[in-house]
Tab-separated table of N, CA, C and O in Angstrom:
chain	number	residue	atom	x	y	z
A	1	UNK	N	-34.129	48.175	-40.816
A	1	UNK	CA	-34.325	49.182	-39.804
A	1	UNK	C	-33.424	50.386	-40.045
A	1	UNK	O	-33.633	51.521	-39.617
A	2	UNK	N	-32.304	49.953	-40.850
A	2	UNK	CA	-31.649	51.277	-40.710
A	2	UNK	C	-31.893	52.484	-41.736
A	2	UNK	O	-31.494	53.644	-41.627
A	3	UNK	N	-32.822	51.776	-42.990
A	3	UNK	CA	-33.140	53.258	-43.447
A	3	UNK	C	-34.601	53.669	-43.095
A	3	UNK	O	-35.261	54.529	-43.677
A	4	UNK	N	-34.937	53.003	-42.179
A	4	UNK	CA	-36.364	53.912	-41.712
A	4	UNK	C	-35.500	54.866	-40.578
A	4	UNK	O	-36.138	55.798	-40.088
A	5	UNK	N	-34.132	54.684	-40.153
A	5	UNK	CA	-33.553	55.403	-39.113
A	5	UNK	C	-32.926	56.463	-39.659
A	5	UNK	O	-32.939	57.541	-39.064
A	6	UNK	N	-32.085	56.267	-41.254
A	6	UNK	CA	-32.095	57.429	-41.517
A	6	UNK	C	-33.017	58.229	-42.172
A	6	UNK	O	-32.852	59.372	-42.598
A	7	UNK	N	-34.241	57.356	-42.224
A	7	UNK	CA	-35.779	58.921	-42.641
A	7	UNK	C	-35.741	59.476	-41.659
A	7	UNK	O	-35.214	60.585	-41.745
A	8	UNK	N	-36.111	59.165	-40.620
A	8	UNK	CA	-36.046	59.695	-39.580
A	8	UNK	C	-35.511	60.781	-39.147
A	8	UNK	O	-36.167	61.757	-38.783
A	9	UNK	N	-33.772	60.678	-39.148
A	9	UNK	CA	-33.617	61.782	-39.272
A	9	UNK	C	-33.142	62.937	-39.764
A	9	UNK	O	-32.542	63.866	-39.222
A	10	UNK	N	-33.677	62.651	-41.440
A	10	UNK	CA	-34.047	63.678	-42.250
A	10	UNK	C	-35.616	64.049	-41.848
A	10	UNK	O	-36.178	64.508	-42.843
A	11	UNK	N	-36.164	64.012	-41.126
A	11	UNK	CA	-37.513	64.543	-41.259
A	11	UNK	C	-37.528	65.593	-39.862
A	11	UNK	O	-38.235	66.574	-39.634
A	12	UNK	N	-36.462	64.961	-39.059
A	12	UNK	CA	-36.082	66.090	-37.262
A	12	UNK	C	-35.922	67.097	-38.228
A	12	UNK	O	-35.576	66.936	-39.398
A	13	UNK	N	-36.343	68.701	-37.355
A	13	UNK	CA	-35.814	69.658	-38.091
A	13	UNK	C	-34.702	70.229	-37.149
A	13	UNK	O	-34.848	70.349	-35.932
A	14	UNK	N	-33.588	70.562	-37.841
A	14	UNK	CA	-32.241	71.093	-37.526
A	14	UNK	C	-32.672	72.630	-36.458
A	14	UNK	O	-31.813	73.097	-35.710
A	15	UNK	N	-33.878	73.162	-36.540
A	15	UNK	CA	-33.905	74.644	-35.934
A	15	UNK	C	-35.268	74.591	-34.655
A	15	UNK	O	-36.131	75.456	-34.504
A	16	UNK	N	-35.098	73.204	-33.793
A	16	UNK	CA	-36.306	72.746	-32.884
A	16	UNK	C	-35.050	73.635	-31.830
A	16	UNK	O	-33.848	73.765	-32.059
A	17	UNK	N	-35.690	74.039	-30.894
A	17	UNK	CA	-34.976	74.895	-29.469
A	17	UNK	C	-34.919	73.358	-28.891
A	17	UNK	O	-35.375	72.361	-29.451
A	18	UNK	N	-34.333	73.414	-27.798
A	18	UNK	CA	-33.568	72.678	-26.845
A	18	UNK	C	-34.942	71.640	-26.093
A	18	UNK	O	-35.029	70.418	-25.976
A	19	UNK	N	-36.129	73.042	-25.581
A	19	UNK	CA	-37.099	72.808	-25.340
A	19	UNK	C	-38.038	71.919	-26.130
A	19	UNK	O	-39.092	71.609	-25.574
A	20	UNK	N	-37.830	71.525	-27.198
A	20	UNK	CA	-38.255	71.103	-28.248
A	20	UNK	C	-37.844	69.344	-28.489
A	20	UNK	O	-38.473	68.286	-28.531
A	21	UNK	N	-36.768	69.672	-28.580
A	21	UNK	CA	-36.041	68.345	-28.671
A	21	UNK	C	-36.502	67.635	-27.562
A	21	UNK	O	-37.031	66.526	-27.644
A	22	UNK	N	-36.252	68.445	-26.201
A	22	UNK	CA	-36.666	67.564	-24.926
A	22	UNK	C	-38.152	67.001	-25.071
A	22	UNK	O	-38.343	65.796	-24.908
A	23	UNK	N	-39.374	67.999	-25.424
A	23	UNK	CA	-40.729	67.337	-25.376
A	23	UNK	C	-41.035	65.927	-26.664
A	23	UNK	O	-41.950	65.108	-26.751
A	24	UNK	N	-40.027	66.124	-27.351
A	24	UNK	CA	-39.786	64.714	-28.415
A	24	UNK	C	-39.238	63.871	-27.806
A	24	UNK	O	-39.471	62.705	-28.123
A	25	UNK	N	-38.298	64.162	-26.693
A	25	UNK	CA	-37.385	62.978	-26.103
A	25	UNK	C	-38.294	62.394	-25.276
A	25	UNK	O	-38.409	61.169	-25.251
A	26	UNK	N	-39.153	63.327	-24.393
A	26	UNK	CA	-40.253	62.680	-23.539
A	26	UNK	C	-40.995	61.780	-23.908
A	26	UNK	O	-41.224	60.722	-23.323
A	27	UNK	N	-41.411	62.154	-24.904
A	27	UNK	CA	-42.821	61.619	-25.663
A	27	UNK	C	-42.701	60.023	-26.043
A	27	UNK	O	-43.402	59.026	-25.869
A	28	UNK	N	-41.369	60.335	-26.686
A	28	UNK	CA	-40.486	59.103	-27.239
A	28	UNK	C	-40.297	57.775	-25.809
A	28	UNK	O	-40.713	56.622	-25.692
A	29	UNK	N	-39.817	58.300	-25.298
A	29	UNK	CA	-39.526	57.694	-23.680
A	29	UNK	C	-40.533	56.963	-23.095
A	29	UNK	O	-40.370	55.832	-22.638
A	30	UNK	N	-41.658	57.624	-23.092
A	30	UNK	CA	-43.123	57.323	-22.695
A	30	UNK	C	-43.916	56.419	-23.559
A	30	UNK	O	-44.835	55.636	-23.318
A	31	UNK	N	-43.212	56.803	-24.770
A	31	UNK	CA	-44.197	55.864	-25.711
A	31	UNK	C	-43.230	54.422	-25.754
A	31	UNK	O	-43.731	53.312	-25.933
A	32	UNK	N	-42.012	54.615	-25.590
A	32	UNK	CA	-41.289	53.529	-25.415
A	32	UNK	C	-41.427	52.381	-24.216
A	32	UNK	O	-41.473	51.152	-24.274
A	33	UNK	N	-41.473	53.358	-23.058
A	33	UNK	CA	-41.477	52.254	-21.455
A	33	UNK	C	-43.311	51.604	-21.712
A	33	UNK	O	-43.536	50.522	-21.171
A	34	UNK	N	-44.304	52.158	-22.367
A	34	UNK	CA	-45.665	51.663	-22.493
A	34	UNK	C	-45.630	50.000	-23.370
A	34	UNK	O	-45.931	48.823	-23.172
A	35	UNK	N	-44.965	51.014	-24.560
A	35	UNK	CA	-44.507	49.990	-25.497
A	35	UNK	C	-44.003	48.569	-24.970
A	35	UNK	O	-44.573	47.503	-25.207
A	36	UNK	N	-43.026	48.705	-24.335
A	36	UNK	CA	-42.009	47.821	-23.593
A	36	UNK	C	-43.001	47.300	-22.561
A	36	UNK	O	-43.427	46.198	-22.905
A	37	UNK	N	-43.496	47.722	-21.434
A	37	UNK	CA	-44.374	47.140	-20.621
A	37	UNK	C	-45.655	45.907	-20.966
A	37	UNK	O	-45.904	44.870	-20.351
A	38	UNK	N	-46.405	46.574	-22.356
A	38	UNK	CA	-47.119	45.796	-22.763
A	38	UNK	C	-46.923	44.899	-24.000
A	38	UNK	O	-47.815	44.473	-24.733
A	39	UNK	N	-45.566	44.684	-24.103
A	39	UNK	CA	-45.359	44.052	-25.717
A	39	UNK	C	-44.020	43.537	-25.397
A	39	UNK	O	-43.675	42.517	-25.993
A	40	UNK	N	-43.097	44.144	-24.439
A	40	UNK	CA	-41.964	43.668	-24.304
A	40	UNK	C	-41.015	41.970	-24.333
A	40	UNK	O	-39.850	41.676	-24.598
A	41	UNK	N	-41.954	41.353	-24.009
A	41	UNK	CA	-41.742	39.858	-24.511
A	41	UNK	C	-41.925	39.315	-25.999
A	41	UNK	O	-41.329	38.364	-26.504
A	42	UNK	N	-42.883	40.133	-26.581
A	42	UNK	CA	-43.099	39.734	-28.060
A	42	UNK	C	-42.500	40.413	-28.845
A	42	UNK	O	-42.485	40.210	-30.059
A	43	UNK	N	-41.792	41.518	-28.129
A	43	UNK	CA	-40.583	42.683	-28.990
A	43	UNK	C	-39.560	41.948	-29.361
A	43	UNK	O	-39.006	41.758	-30.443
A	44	UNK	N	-39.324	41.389	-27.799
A	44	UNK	CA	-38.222	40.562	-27.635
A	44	UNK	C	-37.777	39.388	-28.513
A	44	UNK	O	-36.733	39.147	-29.121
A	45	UNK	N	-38.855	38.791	-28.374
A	45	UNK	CA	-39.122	37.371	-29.796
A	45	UNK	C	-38.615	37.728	-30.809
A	45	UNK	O	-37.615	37.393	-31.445
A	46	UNK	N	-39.675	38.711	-30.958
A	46	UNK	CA	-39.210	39.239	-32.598
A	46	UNK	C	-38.041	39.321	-32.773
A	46	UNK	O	-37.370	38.406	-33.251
A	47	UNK	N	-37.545	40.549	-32.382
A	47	UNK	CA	-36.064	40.999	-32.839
A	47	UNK	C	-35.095	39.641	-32.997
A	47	UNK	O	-34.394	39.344	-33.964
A	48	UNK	N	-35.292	38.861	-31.653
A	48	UNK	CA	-33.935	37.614	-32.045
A	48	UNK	C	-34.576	36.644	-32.975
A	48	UNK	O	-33.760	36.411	-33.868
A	49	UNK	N	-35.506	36.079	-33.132
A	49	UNK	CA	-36.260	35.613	-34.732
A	49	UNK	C	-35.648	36.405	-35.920
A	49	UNK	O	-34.707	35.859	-36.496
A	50	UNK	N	-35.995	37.432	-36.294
A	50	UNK	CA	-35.384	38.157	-36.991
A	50	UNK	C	-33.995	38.751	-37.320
A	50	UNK	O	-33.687	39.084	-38.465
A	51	UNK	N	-33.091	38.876	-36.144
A	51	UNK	CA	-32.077	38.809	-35.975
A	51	UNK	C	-31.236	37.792	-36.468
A	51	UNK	O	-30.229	37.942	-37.159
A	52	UNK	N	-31.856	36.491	-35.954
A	52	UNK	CA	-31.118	35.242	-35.881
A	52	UNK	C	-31.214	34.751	-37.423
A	52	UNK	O	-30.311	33.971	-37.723
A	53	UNK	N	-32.183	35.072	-38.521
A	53	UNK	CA	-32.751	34.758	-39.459
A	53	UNK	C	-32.089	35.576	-40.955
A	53	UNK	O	-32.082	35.320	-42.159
A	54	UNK	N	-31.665	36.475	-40.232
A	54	UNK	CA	-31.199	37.849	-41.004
A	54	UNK	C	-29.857	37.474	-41.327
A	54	UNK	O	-29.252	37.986	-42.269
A	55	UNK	N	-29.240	36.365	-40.379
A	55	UNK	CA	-27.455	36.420	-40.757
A	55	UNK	C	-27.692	34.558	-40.905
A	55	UNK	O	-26.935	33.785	-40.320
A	56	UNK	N	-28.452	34.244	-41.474
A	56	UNK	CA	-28.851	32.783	-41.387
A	56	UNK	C	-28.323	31.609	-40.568
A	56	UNK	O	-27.733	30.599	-40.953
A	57	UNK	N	-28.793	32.114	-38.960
A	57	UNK	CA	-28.926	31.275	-38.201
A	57	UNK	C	-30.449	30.786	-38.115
A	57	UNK	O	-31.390	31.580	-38.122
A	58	UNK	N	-30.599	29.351	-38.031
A	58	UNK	CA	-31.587	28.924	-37.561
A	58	UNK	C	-31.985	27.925	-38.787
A	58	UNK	O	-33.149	27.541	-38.908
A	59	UNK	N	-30.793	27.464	-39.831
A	59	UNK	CA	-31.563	26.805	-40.868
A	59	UNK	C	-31.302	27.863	-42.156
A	59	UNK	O	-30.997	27.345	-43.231
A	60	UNK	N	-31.409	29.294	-42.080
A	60	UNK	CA	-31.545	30.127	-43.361
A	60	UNK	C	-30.621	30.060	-44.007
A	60	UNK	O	-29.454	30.087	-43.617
A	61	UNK	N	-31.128	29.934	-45.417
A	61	UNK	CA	-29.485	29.796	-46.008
A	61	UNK	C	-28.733	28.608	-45.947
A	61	UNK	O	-27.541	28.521	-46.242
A	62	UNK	N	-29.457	27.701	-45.560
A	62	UNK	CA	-28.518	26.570	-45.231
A	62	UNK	C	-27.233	26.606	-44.177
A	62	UNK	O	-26.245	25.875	-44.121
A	63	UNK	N	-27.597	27.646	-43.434
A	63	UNK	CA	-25.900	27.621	-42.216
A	63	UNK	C	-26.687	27.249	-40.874
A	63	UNK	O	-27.787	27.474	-40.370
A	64	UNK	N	-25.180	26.357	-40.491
A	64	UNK	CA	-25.589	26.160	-38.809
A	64	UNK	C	-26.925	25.759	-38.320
A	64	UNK	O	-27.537	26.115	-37.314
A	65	UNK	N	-27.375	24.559	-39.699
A	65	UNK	CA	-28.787	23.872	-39.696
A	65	UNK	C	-28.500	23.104	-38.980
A	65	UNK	O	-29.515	22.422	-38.839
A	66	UNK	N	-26.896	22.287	-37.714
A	66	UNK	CA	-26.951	21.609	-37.508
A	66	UNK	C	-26.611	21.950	-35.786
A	66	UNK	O	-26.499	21.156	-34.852
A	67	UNK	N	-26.499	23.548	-35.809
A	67	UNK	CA	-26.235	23.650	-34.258
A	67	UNK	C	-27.447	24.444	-33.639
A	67	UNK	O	-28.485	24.999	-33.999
A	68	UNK	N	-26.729	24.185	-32.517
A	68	UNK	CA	-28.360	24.228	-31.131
A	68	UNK	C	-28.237	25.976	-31.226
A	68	UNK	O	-27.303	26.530	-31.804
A	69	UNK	N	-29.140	26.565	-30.680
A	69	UNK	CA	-29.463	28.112	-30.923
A	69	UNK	C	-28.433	28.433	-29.815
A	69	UNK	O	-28.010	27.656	-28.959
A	70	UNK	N	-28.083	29.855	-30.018
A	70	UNK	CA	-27.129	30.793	-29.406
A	70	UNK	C	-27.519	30.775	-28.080
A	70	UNK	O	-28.692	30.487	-27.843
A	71	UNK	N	-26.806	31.011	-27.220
A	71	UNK	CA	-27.194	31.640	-25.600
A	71	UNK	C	-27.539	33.426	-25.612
A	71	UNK	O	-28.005	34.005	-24.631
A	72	UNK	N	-27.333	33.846	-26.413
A	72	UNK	CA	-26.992	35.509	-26.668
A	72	UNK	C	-28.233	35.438	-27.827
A	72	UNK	O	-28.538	36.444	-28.468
């Protein structure tokens, strides 16, 4: 995730007015709370699946194949 974050923002342009930035922040916001409303449980999944998998909890890698999953 983090270098699709810094494409990102190399692709903002440095000379958007104030007004500008805000109708991106909106848009963003809106497309986010939709996002979240209708997917928000399977967002949720994901990320700690992936999360948990990424630093090999859960079996990966052979670590901590023998303890019960995180509370967090």
């Amino acid at each position: 995730m983090n270098d699709q974050r810094t494409s990102i923002v190399h692709m903002i342009d440095a000379t958007w007015t104030p007004e500008q930035a805000a109708a991106v922040y909106e848009c963003l916001s809106a497309l986010t709370e939709t996002l979240l409303s209708r997917y928000g449980m399977q967002i949720h999944e994901f990320y700690k699946h992936d999360r948990s998998t990424e630093h090999g909890i859960m079996g990966h890698d052979g670590l901590m194949d023998d303890q019960p999953e995180l509370p967090f």
